CSV table of C-alpha atoms in Angstrom, one decimal:
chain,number,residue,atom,x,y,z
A,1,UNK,CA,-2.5,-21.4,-48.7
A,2,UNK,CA,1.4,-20.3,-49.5
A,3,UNK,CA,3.7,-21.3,-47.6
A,4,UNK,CA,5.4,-17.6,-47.9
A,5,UNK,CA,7.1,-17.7,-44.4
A,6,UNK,CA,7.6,-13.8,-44.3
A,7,UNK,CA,3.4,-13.8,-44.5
A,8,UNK,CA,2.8,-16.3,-41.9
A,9,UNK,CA,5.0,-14.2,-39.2
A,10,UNK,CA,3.8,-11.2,-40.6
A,11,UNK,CA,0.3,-12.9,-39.4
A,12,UNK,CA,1.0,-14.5,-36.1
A,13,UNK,CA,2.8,-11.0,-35.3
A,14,UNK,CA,-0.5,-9.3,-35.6
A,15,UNK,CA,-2.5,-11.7,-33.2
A,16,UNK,CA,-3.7,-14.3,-35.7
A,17,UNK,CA,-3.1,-18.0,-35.5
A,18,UNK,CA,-3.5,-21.1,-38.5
A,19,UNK,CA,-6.4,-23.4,-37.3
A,20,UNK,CA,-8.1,-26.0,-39.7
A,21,UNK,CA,-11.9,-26.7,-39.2
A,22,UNK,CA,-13.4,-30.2,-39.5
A,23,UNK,CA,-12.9,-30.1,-43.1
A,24,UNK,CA,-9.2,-29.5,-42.8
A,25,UNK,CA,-9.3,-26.3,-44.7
A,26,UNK,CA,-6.8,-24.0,-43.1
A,27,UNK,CA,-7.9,-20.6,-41.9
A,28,UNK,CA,-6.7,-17.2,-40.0
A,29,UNK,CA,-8.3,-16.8,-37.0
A,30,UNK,CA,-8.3,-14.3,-33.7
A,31,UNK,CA,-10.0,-13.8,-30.5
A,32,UNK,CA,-11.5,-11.1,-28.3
A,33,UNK,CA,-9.6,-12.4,-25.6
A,34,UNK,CA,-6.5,-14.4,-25.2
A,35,UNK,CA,-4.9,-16.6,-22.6
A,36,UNK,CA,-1.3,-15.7,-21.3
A,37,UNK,CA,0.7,-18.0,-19.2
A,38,UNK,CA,2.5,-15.7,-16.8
A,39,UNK,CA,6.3,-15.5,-16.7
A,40,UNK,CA,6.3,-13.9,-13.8
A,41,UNK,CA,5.5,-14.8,-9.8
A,42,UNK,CA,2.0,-15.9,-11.0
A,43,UNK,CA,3.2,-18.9,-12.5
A,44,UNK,CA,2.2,-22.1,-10.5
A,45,UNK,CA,2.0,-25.4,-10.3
A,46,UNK,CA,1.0,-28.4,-8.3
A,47,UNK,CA,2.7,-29.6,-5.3
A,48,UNK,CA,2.4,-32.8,-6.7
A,49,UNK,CA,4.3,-31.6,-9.8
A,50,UNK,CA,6.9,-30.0,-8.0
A,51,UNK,CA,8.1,-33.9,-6.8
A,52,UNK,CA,8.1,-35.1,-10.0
A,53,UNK,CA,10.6,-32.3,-11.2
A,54,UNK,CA,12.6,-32.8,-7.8
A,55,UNK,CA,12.9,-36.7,-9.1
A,56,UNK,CA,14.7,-35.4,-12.2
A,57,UNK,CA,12.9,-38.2,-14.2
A,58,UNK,CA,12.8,-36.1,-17.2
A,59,UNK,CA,15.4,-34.8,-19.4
A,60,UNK,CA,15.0,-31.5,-21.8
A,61,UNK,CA,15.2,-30.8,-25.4
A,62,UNK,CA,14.5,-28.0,-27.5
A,63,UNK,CA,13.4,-29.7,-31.3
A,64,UNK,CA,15.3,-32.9,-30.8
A,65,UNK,CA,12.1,-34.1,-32.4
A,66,UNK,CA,10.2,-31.4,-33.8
A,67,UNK,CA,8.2,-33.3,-36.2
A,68,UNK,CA,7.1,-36.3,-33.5
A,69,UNK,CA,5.9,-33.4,-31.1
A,70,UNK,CA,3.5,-32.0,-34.2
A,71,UNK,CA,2.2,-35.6,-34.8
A,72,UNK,CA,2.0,-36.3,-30.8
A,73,UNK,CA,0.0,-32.7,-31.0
A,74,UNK,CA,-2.2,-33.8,-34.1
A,75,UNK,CA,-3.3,-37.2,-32.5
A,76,UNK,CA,-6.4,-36.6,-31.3
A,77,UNK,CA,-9.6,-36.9,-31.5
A,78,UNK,CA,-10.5,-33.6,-33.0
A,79,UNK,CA,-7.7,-32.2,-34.2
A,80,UNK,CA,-6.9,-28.5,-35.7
A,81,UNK,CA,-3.6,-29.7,-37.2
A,82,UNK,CA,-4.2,-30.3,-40.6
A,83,UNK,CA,-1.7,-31.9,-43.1
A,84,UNK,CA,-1.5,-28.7,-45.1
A,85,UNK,CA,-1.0,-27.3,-41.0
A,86,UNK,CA,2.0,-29.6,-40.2
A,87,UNK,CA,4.1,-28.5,-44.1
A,88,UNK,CA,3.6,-25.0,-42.7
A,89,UNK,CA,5.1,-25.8,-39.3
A,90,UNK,CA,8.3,-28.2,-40.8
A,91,UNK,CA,8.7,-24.4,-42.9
A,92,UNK,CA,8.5,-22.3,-39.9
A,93,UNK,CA,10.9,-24.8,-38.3
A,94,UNK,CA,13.5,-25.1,-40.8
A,95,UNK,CA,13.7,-21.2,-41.0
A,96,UNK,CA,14.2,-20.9,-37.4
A,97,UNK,CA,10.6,-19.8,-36.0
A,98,UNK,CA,8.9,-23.1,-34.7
A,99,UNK,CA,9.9,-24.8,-31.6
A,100,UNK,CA,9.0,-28.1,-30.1
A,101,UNK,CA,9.9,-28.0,-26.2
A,102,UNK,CA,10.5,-31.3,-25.3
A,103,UNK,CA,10.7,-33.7,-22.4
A,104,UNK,CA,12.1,-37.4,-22.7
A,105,UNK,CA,12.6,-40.3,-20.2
A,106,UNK,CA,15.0,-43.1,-20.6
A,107,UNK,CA,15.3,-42.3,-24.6
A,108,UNK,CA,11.3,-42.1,-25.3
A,109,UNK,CA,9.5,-38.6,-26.0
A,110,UNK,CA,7.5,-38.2,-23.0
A,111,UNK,CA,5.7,-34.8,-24.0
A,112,UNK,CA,6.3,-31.7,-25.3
A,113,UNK,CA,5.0,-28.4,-26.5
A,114,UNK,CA,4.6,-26.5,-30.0
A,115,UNK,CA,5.5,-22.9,-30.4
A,116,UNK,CA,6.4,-19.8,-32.2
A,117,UNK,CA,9.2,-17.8,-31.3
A,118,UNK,CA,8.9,-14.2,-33.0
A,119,UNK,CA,11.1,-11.9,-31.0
A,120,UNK,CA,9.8,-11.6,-27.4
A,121,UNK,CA,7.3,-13.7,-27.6
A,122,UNK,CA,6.6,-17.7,-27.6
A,123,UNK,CA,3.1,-19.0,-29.1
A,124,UNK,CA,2.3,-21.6,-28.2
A,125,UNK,CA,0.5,-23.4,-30.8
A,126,UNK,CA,-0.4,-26.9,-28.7
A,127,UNK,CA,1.1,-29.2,-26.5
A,128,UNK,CA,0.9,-33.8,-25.8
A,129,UNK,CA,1.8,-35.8,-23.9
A,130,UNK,CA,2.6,-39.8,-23.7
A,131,UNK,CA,4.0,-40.2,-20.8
A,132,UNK,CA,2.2,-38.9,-17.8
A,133,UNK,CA,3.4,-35.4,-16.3
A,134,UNK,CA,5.7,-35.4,-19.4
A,135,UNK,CA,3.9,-32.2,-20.9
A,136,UNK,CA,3.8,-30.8,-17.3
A,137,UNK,CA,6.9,-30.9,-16.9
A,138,UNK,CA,7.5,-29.5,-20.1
A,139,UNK,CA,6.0,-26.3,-19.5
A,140,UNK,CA,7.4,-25.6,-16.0
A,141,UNK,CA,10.6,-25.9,-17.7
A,142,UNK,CA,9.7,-24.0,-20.6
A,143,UNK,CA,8.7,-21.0,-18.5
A,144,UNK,CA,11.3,-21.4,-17.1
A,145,UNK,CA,13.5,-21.1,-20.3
A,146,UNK,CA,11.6,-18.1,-21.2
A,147,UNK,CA,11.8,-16.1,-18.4
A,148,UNK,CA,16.1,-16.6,-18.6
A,149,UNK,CA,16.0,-16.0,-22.4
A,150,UNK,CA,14.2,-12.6,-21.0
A,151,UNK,CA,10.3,-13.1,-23.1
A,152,UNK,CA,8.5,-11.1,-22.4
A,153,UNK,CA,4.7,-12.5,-23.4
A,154,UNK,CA,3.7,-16.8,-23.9
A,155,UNK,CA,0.6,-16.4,-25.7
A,156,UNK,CA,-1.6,-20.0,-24.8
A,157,UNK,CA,-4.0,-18.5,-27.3
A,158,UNK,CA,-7.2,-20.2,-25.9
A,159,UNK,CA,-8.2,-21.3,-21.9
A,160,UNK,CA,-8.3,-24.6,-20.2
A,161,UNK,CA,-8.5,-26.3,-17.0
A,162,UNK,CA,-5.0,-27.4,-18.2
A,163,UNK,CA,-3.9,-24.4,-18.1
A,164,UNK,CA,-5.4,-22.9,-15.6
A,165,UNK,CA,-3.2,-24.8,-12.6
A,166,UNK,CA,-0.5,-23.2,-14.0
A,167,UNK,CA,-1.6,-20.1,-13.3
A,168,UNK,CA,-2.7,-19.1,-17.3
A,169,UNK,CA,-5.0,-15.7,-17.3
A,170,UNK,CA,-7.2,-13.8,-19.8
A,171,UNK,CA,-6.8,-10.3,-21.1
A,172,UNK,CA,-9.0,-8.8,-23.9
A,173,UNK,CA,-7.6,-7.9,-27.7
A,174,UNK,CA,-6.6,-4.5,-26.7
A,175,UNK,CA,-4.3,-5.6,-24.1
A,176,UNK,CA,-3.3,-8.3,-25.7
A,177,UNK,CA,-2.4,-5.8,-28.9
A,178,UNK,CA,-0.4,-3.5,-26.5
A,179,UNK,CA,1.6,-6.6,-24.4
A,180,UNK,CA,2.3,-8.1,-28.0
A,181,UNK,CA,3.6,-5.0,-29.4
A,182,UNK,CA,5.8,-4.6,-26.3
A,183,UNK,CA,7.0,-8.5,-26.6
A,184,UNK,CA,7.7,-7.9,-30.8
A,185,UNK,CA,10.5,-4.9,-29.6
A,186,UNK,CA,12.4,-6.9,-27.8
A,187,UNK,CA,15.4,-9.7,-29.3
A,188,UNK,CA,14.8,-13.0,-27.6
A,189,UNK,CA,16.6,-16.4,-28.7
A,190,UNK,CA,14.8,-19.7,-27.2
A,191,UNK,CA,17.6,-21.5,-28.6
């Protein structure tokens, strides 16, 4: 695949997201539904959580380490993030349109989340953690970026349990089509 940047947008602006299969060979794929982690009151969390961020044990960063958070996301198991996958993302991030949300405590990544930022709308492409709550807290304080940077849509692409505590819903494509077209009119900075 090229790494034509202007493409790849063009892509993810349409609904698509870059997945490798088993065979690491890198492919555009879509769904008939999406999952959407709310920016609005239907955001939540655990009480337990909520402690955790009152203890201010984490600090924030947005791409202090971009390129540890893609590793910490690629180290797994089964993992969709190819090495073809993690050039593309170094691109996106050097021209300004990949993100890694971070959290650190006492000067060690802790967790952090990979995204897309195209206009009003963050995708977010996959998150890790290493130290426990690190990602969690990550994403509270994501949304909470997001909602003061005035996004409009955080596309989670796929559902999990994960994110289902935090309140994460499905809509089908055709929402999903109009709410993205709504999110791509408006001018958003994360940074």
């Amino acid at each position: 695949m090229q790494y034509d940047i202007a493409s790849i947008i063009q892509g993810y602006a349409q609904g698509y997201f870059l997945m490798a299969d088993e065979d690491n060979v890198l492919g555009w794929y879509g769904s008939r539904d999406r999952t959407l982690i709310p920016l609005d009151e239907r955001f939540r969390y655990p009480k337990s959580l909520r402690r955790v961020l009152n203890q201010q044990r984490f600090a924030v960063a947005i791409n202090r380490d971009f390129q540890a958070v893609v590793e910490g996301c690629a180290q797994r198991e089964l993992t969709w993030i190819s090495p073809e996958l993690k050039k593309i993302y170094w691109k996106l991030y050097q021209a300004g349109w990949a993100y890694s949300f971070e959290t650190w405590q006492d000067g060690e990544l802790a967790g952090g989340i990979l995204g897309i930022a195209i206009n009003g709308v963050f995708i977010g492409e996959s998150m890790f953690y290493r130290i426990p709550e690190g990602s969690k807290v990550a994403m509270v304080k994501l949304v909470e970026r997001l909602r003061e940077r005035k996004f409009v849509m955080f596309d989670a692409q796929m559902m999990n349990p994960h994110l289902e505590r935090f309140g994460a819903y499905r809509v089908n494509d055709e929402e999903y089509q109009e709410l993205l077209e709504k999110a791509l009119l408006i001018k958003c900075s994360l940074v």
